[in-house]
Amino acid sequence: MADPNDRLPPLNALRAFEAAARRLSFSKAAEELNVTPGAISQHIRQLEEYAGTPLFKRTGRSVLLTDAAQASLPLVREAFSRITEAGRIMQQPARKGRVMVSCAPSFAAKWLAPRLDRFHISNPGIEAWISADMSITDFTTADADFAIRYGQGSYDGLKSEKLMDETVLPVCSPRLLEGSDAIKKPEDLAKHTLIHDESTEQDPSCPDWTSWLAARGIADQVNGQRGPRFNQSSMAIEAAASGRGVVLAKRAIASSDMAAGRLVAPFADGSTSIDFGYWIVWPKGRHQSDDVRAFIKWIKAEAAAGEIHGV
């Protein structure tokens, strides 16, 4: 049993400490918590007075953690995680019938959103709320029940389950398979615009046009450097679907447009498997409601069906 004479550390000061320690910057912590850097400094001084020892070493514009700070930081993070989970449990009656999912904008727009009607038809009492953001979900502050991440599946403090693998393949509008410059073999790409997907979530194993062409022995016939570039996969897909050119696309992002006939894969052997995939992630120890479990079961079935049918 805790000693009733023990004083708890000030909660706001702990929040400032956790943010500053994680970012190694008082100014970045202030931006995250929507306060001034001076307020962060005041909170840190308050906590250092409570601890009776320095928690940061000031080195010009940056800060370093002292031994005491490094030892206590994991416990502080765990404590905030437990407090957050306690709050979620308290809110469960109010959250009933709602599932909040966080994922990248292109995945949300091109894979998840086109399928949501099927979920709502089979689960009429549950609303799916989608938060599309390029930044990695911070479960200590975000309202998401879980996130879908593109990567290799290893994330500190999070449990992860594979949703689906990913492959990359050239796709284009069906119109480019017709006419005098119709695409019939890879060498025909020399007559068409190459569209580049330069989204920030790139996998080092994911080929670009130069490496894809080189693997097929035609790098000397087709210039893989030319063509427009897009920093969102969905924009690259839309450019290809409009007939602008051919894009090396992630199959999952292109699948709905392929199923609708807006995109086709011109080469039977054009696919390349890559290391990254899509993962369902949530904080370890988090209780999942029946609604969340129903959504995860549904989304896994959708992913499995897509892999079976190849779109």
Tab-separated table of C-alpha atoms in Angstrom:
chain	number	residue	atom	x	y	z
A	1	MET	CA	0.000	0.000	0.000
A	2	ALA	CA	1.254	3.471	-0.892
A	3	ASP	CA	2.411	5.691	1.934
A	4	PRO	CA	-0.321	8.357	2.399
A	5	ASN	CA	2.432	10.857	3.105
A	6	ASP	CA	3.947	10.383	-0.370
A	7	ARG	CA	3.208	13.318	-2.608
A	8	LEU	CA	2.230	12.602	-6.202
A	9	PRO	CA	4.250	14.543	-8.799
A	10	PRO	CA	2.297	17.325	-10.529
A	11	LEU	CA	0.445	15.826	-13.519
A	12	ASN	CA	0.871	18.789	-15.894
A	13	ALA	CA	4.588	18.889	-15.129
A	14	LEU	CA	4.838	15.166	-15.895
A	15	ARG	CA	3.095	15.706	-19.233
A	16	ALA	CA	5.561	18.481	-20.094
A	17	PHE	CA	8.457	16.266	-19.001
A	18	GLU	CA	7.300	13.322	-21.145
A	19	ALA	CA	6.887	15.480	-24.251
A	20	ALA	CA	10.205	17.314	-23.767
A	21	ALA	CA	12.049	14.056	-23.073
A	22	ARG	CA	10.553	12.369	-26.126
A	23	ARG	CA	11.265	15.316	-28.449
A	24	LEU	CA	14.516	16.401	-26.713
A	25	SER	CA	13.305	19.939	-27.180
A	26	PHE	CA	11.334	22.333	-24.993
A	27	SER	CA	10.082	24.290	-28.022
A	28	LYS	CA	8.827	21.162	-29.812
A	29	ALA	CA	7.161	19.982	-26.614
A	30	ALA	CA	5.481	23.384	-26.295
A	31	GLU	CA	4.211	23.162	-29.879
A	32	GLU	CA	2.849	19.664	-29.267
A	33	LEU	CA	1.064	20.644	-26.051
A	34	ASN	CA	-0.088	24.012	-27.423
A	35	VAL	CA	1.651	26.071	-24.725
A	36	THR	CA	4.631	28.419	-24.694
A	37	PRO	CA	8.240	27.226	-24.285
A	38	GLY	CA	8.311	29.291	-21.103
A	39	ALA	CA	5.436	27.239	-19.704
A	40	ILE	CA	7.336	24.031	-20.463
A	41	SER	CA	10.427	25.393	-18.692
A	42	GLN	CA	8.314	26.341	-15.670
A	43	HIS	CA	6.787	22.844	-15.521
A	44	ILE	CA	10.220	21.243	-15.756
A	45	ARG	CA	11.568	23.448	-12.937
A	46	GLN	CA	8.551	22.466	-10.828
A	47	LEU	CA	9.223	18.778	-11.433
A	48	GLU	CA	12.944	19.156	-10.754
A	49	GLU	CA	12.112	20.830	-7.435
A	50	TYR	CA	9.813	17.912	-6.647
A	51	ALA	CA	12.513	15.375	-7.613
A	52	GLY	CA	15.320	17.270	-5.899
A	53	THR	CA	17.597	16.687	-8.889
A	54	PRO	CA	18.057	18.004	-12.453
A	55	LEU	CA	16.195	16.125	-15.175
A	56	PHE	CA	17.710	17.815	-18.240
A	57	LYS	CA	21.144	18.972	-19.287
A	58	ARG	CA	20.900	22.190	-21.297
A	59	THR	CA	23.325	22.225	-24.245
A	60	GLY	CA	22.650	25.318	-26.324
A	61	ARG	CA	19.398	24.833	-28.243
A	62	SER	CA	19.064	21.146	-27.407
A	63	VAL	CA	18.573	19.242	-24.164
A	64	LEU	CA	19.792	15.875	-22.911
A	65	LEU	CA	18.291	13.617	-20.268
A	66	THR	CA	20.018	13.086	-16.952
A	67	ASP	CA	20.299	9.584	-15.476
A	68	ALA	CA	17.295	10.246	-13.250
A	69	ALA	CA	15.199	11.303	-16.245
A	70	GLN	CA	16.232	8.303	-18.336
A	71	ALA	CA	15.359	5.924	-15.495
A	72	SER	CA	11.934	7.444	-14.835
A	73	LEU	CA	10.801	8.161	-18.411
A	74	PRO	CA	9.616	4.603	-19.253
A	75	LEU	CA	7.530	4.549	-16.065
A	76	VAL	CA	6.019	7.937	-16.862
A	77	ARG	CA	5.084	6.760	-20.359
A	78	GLU	CA	3.531	3.591	-18.986
A	79	ALA	CA	1.599	5.601	-16.415
A	80	PHE	CA	0.141	7.934	-19.061
A	81	SER	CA	-0.730	4.924	-21.190
A	82	ARG	CA	-2.632	3.395	-18.269
A	83	ILE	CA	-4.386	6.683	-17.514
A	84	THR	CA	-5.402	6.970	-21.175
A	85	GLU	CA	-6.717	3.406	-21.150
A	86	ALA	CA	-8.636	4.077	-17.929
A	87	GLY	CA	-10.266	7.071	-19.605
A	88	ARG	CA	-11.222	4.986	-22.613
A	89	ILE	CA	-12.838	2.378	-20.384
A	90	MET	CA	-14.819	5.134	-18.644
A	91	GLN	CA	-15.947	6.410	-22.067
A	92	GLN	CA	-16.985	3.034	-23.456
A	93	PRO	CA	-20.731	3.571	-22.961
A	94	ALA	CA	-20.504	6.881	-24.850
A	95	ARG	CA	-18.256	5.349	-27.546
A	96	LYS	CA	-20.569	2.395	-28.189
A	97	GLY	CA	-21.428	2.104	-31.854
A	98	ARG	CA	-18.331	3.990	-33.026
A	99	VAL	CA	-14.952	2.809	-34.287
A	100	MET	CA	-12.148	5.301	-34.960
A	101	VAL	CA	-9.472	4.158	-37.432
A	102	SER	CA	-6.291	6.060	-38.303
A	103	CYS	CA	-4.459	5.452	-41.581
A	104	ALA	CA	-2.606	7.203	-44.396
A	105	PRO	CA	-4.728	9.368	-46.753
A	106	SER	CA	-4.056	7.287	-49.876
A	107	PHE	CA	-4.937	4.037	-48.132
A	108	ALA	CA	-8.064	5.630	-46.680
A	109	ALA	CA	-9.225	7.066	-50.010
A	110	LYS	CA	-8.300	4.224	-52.345
A	111	TRP	CA	-8.616	1.029	-50.291
A	112	LEU	CA	-10.692	1.590	-47.166
A	113	ALA	CA	-13.358	4.122	-48.185
A	114	PRO	CA	-14.593	2.207	-51.270
A	115	ARG	CA	-15.267	-0.821	-49.045
A	116	LEU	CA	-16.925	0.873	-46.066
A	117	ASP	CA	-20.473	0.499	-47.373
A	118	ARG	CA	-20.109	-3.258	-47.071
A	119	PHE	CA	-19.157	-2.901	-43.404
A	120	HIS	CA	-22.070	-0.603	-42.630
A	121	ILE	CA	-24.530	-2.922	-44.390
A	122	SER	CA	-23.382	-5.919	-42.348
A	123	ASN	CA	-22.954	-3.878	-39.127
A	124	PRO	CA	-25.758	-1.262	-39.163
A	125	GLY	CA	-25.273	-0.394	-35.485
A	126	ILE	CA	-21.607	0.637	-35.854
A	127	GLU	CA	-20.261	3.824	-37.418
A	128	ALA	CA	-16.703	3.824	-38.769
A	129	TRP	CA	-14.861	7.107	-38.368
A	130	ILE	CA	-11.712	7.415	-40.488
A	131	SER	CA	-8.868	9.761	-39.535
A	132	ALA	CA	-6.518	10.133	-42.524
A	133	ASP	CA	-3.131	11.589	-41.645
A	134	MET	CA	0.428	11.152	-42.914
A	135	SER	CA	1.864	11.492	-39.414
A	136	ILE	CA	2.290	8.396	-37.236
A	137	THR	CA	-0.541	8.036	-34.738
A	138	ASP	CA	0.379	8.969	-31.164
A	139	PHE	CA	-1.994	6.807	-29.148
A	140	THR	CA	-1.355	8.840	-25.991
A	141	THR	CA	-3.157	11.819	-27.539
A	142	ALA	CA	-5.119	10.504	-30.545
A	143	ASP	CA	-8.675	9.233	-30.256
A	144	ALA	CA	-8.028	6.285	-32.579
A	145	ASP	CA	-9.029	2.774	-31.522
A	146	PHE	CA	-6.341	1.367	-33.790
A	147	ALA	CA	-4.235	2.359	-36.780
A	148	ILE	CA	-3.283	0.791	-40.080
A	149	ARG	CA	0.409	1.283	-40.792
A	150	TYR	CA	2.489	0.553	-43.855
A	151	GLY	CA	5.806	-0.970	-42.782
A	152	GLN	CA	7.421	-4.113	-41.426
A	153	GLY	CA	5.232	-4.559	-38.351
A	154	SER	CA	7.628	-3.798	-35.498
A	155	TYR	CA	6.543	-0.799	-33.420
A	156	ASP	CA	7.618	0.023	-29.856
A	157	GLY	CA	4.831	-0.352	-27.322
A	158	LEU	CA	2.307	-1.531	-29.909
A	159	LYS	CA	0.774	-4.858	-30.767
A	160	SER	CA	0.635	-5.514	-34.509
A	161	GLU	CA	-1.203	-7.976	-36.730
A	162	LYS	CA	-0.556	-8.343	-40.467
A	163	LEU	CA	-3.430	-7.112	-42.600
A	164	MET	CA	-1.952	-7.867	-46.019
A	165	ASP	CA	1.207	-7.967	-48.075
A	166	GLU	CA	1.952	-5.519	-50.854
A	167	THR	CA	3.240	-5.744	-54.419
A	168	VAL	CA	4.058	-3.066	-56.975
A	169	LEU	CA	3.052	-3.224	-60.637
A	170	PRO	CA	2.597	-0.896	-63.621
A	171	VAL	CA	-0.996	0.209	-64.194
A	172	CYS	CA	-2.620	2.568	-66.664
A	173	SER	CA	-5.930	3.556	-68.204
A	174	PRO	CA	-7.411	0.937	-70.573
A	175	ARG	CA	-7.255	3.619	-73.259
A	176	LEU	CA	-3.461	3.228	-73.408
A	177	LEU	CA	-3.867	-0.358	-74.603
A	178	GLU	CA	-5.505	0.863	-77.813
A	179	GLY	CA	-4.396	2.806	-80.888
A	180	SER	CA	-1.128	3.067	-82.777
A	181	ASP	CA	0.940	3.512	-79.578
A	182	ALA	CA	-0.837	0.746	-77.660
A	183	ILE	CA	1.136	-0.748	-74.779
A	184	LYS	CA	1.731	-4.438	-75.457
A	185	LYS	CA	5.244	-5.015	-74.101
A	186	PRO	CA	7.531	-3.141	-71.662
A	187	GLU	CA	9.506	-1.562	-74.507
A	188	ASP	CA	6.352	0.324	-75.519
A	189	LEU	CA	6.652	2.421	-72.358
A	190	ALA	CA	9.143	4.592	-74.287
A	191	LYS	CA	6.111	6.089	-76.073
A	192	HIS	CA	4.254	6.957	-72.876
A	193	THR	CA	4.625	9.167	-69.810
A	194	LEU	CA	6.005	7.453	-66.711
A	195	ILE	CA	4.300	8.602	-63.506
A	196	HIS	CA	6.301	8.444	-60.272
A	197	ASP	CA	4.829	7.736	-56.831
A	198	GLU	CA	7.156	9.496	-54.375
A	199	SER	CA	5.018	9.185	-51.252
A	200	THR	CA	6.874	9.523	-47.964
A	201	GLU	CA	6.064	5.959	-46.858
A	202	GLN	CA	8.426	4.365	-49.370
A	203	ASP	CA	9.949	0.946	-48.747
A	204	PRO	CA	13.654	0.566	-49.678
A	205	SER	CA	12.742	-2.716	-51.410
A	206	CYS	CA	10.092	-0.969	-53.524
A	207	PRO	CA	11.324	-0.508	-57.120
A	208	ASP	CA	11.238	2.806	-58.920
A	209	TRP	CA	10.921	3.018	-62.690
A	210	THR	CA	14.688	2.926	-63.241
A	211	SER	CA	15.143	-0.317	-61.301
A	212	TRP	CA	11.966	-1.879	-62.730
A	213	LEU	CA	13.155	-1.221	-66.285
A	214	ALA	CA	16.679	-2.429	-65.489
A	215	ALA	CA	15.305	-5.710	-64.096
A	216	ARG	CA	13.683	-6.315	-67.480
A	217	GLY	CA	16.781	-5.373	-69.473
A	218	ILE	CA	15.296	-2.330	-71.157
A	219	ALA	CA	16.815	0.541	-69.179
A	220	ASP	CA	18.726	1.579	-72.301
A	221	GLN	CA	15.477	1.777	-74.301
A	222	VAL	CA	13.207	3.591	-71.828
A	223	ASN	CA	14.245	6.615	-69.751
A	224	GLY	CA	13.055	5.846	-66.221
A	225	GLN	CA	13.830	9.345	-64.914
A	226	ARG	CA	11.315	11.291	-66.985
A	227	GLY	CA	7.731	12.041	-66.052
A	228	PRO	CA	5.734	13.826	-63.313
A	229	ARG	CA	6.119	13.036	-59.613
A	230	PHE	CA	3.482	12.952	-56.881
A	231	ASN	CA	3.990	12.834	-53.104
A	232	GLN	CA	0.668	11.039	-52.534
A	233	SER	CA	-0.029	7.568	-53.977
A	234	SER	CA	-3.676	8.458	-54.586
A	235	MET	CA	-2.699	11.412	-56.808
A	236	ALA	CA	-0.371	9.215	-58.861
A	237	ILE	CA	-3.197	6.684	-59.257
A	238	GLU	CA	-5.636	9.382	-60.376
A	239	ALA	CA	-3.153	10.709	-62.933
A	240	ALA	CA	-2.827	7.221	-64.425
A	241	ALA	CA	-6.596	6.576	-64.392
A	242	SER	CA	-7.162	9.832	-66.290
A	243	GLY	CA	-4.892	8.577	-69.086
A	244	ARG	CA	-1.911	10.764	-68.213
A	245	GLY	CA	0.538	7.832	-68.313
A	246	VAL	CA	1.680	4.649	-66.566
A	247	VAL	CA	2.411	4.461	-62.837
A	248	LEU	CA	4.259	1.909	-60.738
A	249	ALA	CA	1.502	1.455	-58.188
A	250	LYS	CA	0.991	-0.362	-54.930
A	251	ARG	CA	-1.601	-3.040	-55.704
A	252	ALA	CA	-3.694	-2.287	-52.610
A	253	ILE	CA	-3.942	1.401	-53.503
A	254	ALA	CA	-4.825	0.593	-57.127
A	255	SER	CA	-7.171	-2.321	-56.385
A	256	SER	CA	-10.495	-0.464	-56.321
A	257	ASP	CA	-9.768	1.346	-59.581
A	258	MET	CA	-8.652	-1.934	-61.159
A	259	ALA	CA	-11.852	-3.643	-60.021
A	260	ALA	CA	-13.890	-0.745	-61.473
A	261	GLY	CA	-12.062	-0.961	-64.811
A	262	ARG	CA	-10.466	2.492	-64.517
A	263	LEU	CA	-7.013	0.908	-64.385
A	264	VAL	CA	-5.493	-2.186	-65.952
A	265	ALA	CA	-2.168	-3.985	-65.569
A	266	PRO	CA	-0.660	-4.136	-69.090
A	267	PHE	CA	1.974	-6.807	-68.309
A	268	ALA	CA	1.206	-10.284	-66.964
A	269	ASP	CA	4.631	-10.560	-65.283
A	270	GLY	CA	4.996	-6.940	-64.140
A	271	SER	CA	4.460	-7.409	-60.377
A	272	THR	CA	7.253	-7.101	-57.796
A	273	SER	CA	6.794	-8.243	-54.188
A	274	ILE	CA	8.145	-5.814	-51.570
A	275	ASP	CA	9.144	-6.054	-47.910
A	276	PHE	CA	6.572	-3.674	-46.461
A	277	GLY	CA	2.950	-4.534	-45.848
A	278	TYR	CA	-0.093	-3.198	-44.021
A	279	TRP	CA	-0.432	-3.812	-40.283
A	280	ILE	CA	-3.212	-3.281	-37.757
A	281	VAL	CA	-1.640	-1.751	-34.639
A	282	TRP	CA	-2.851	-0.679	-31.196
A	283	PRO	CA	-1.240	-0.087	-27.788
A	284	LYS	CA	-0.269	-3.171	-25.828
A	285	GLY	CA	-2.716	-3.784	-22.997
A	286	ARG	CA	-5.533	-1.830	-24.615
A	287	HIS	CA	-8.973	-3.361	-24.245
A	288	GLN	CA	-10.786	-3.653	-27.575
A	289	SER	CA	-14.541	-3.228	-27.537
A	290	ASP	CA	-16.873	-5.611	-29.340
A	291	ASP	CA	-17.371	-2.951	-32.037
A	292	VAL	CA	-13.636	-2.630	-32.648
A	293	ARG	CA	-13.211	-6.397	-32.786
A	294	ALA	CA	-16.058	-6.601	-35.303
A	295	PHE	CA	-14.390	-3.992	-37.525
A	296	ILE	CA	-10.993	-5.709	-37.367
A	297	LYS	CA	-12.593	-9.056	-38.246
A	298	TRP	CA	-14.335	-7.431	-41.213
A	299	ILE	CA	-11.262	-5.601	-42.520
A	300	LYS	CA	-9.166	-8.774	-42.344
A	301	ALA	CA	-11.812	-10.609	-44.369
A	302	GLU	CA	-11.790	-7.803	-46.962
A	303	ALA	CA	-8.002	-7.958	-47.247
A	304	ALA	CA	-8.019	-11.754	-47.571
A	305	ALA	CA	-10.698	-11.605	-50.281
A	306	GLY	CA	-8.672	-9.055	-52.219
A	307	GLU	CA	-5.533	-11.181	-52.109
A	308	ILE	CA	-7.463	-14.254	-53.288
A	309	HIS	CA	-8.982	-12.407	-56.233
A	310	GLY	CA	-5.776	-10.516	-57.038
A	311	VAL	CA	-7.238	-7.008	-56.816
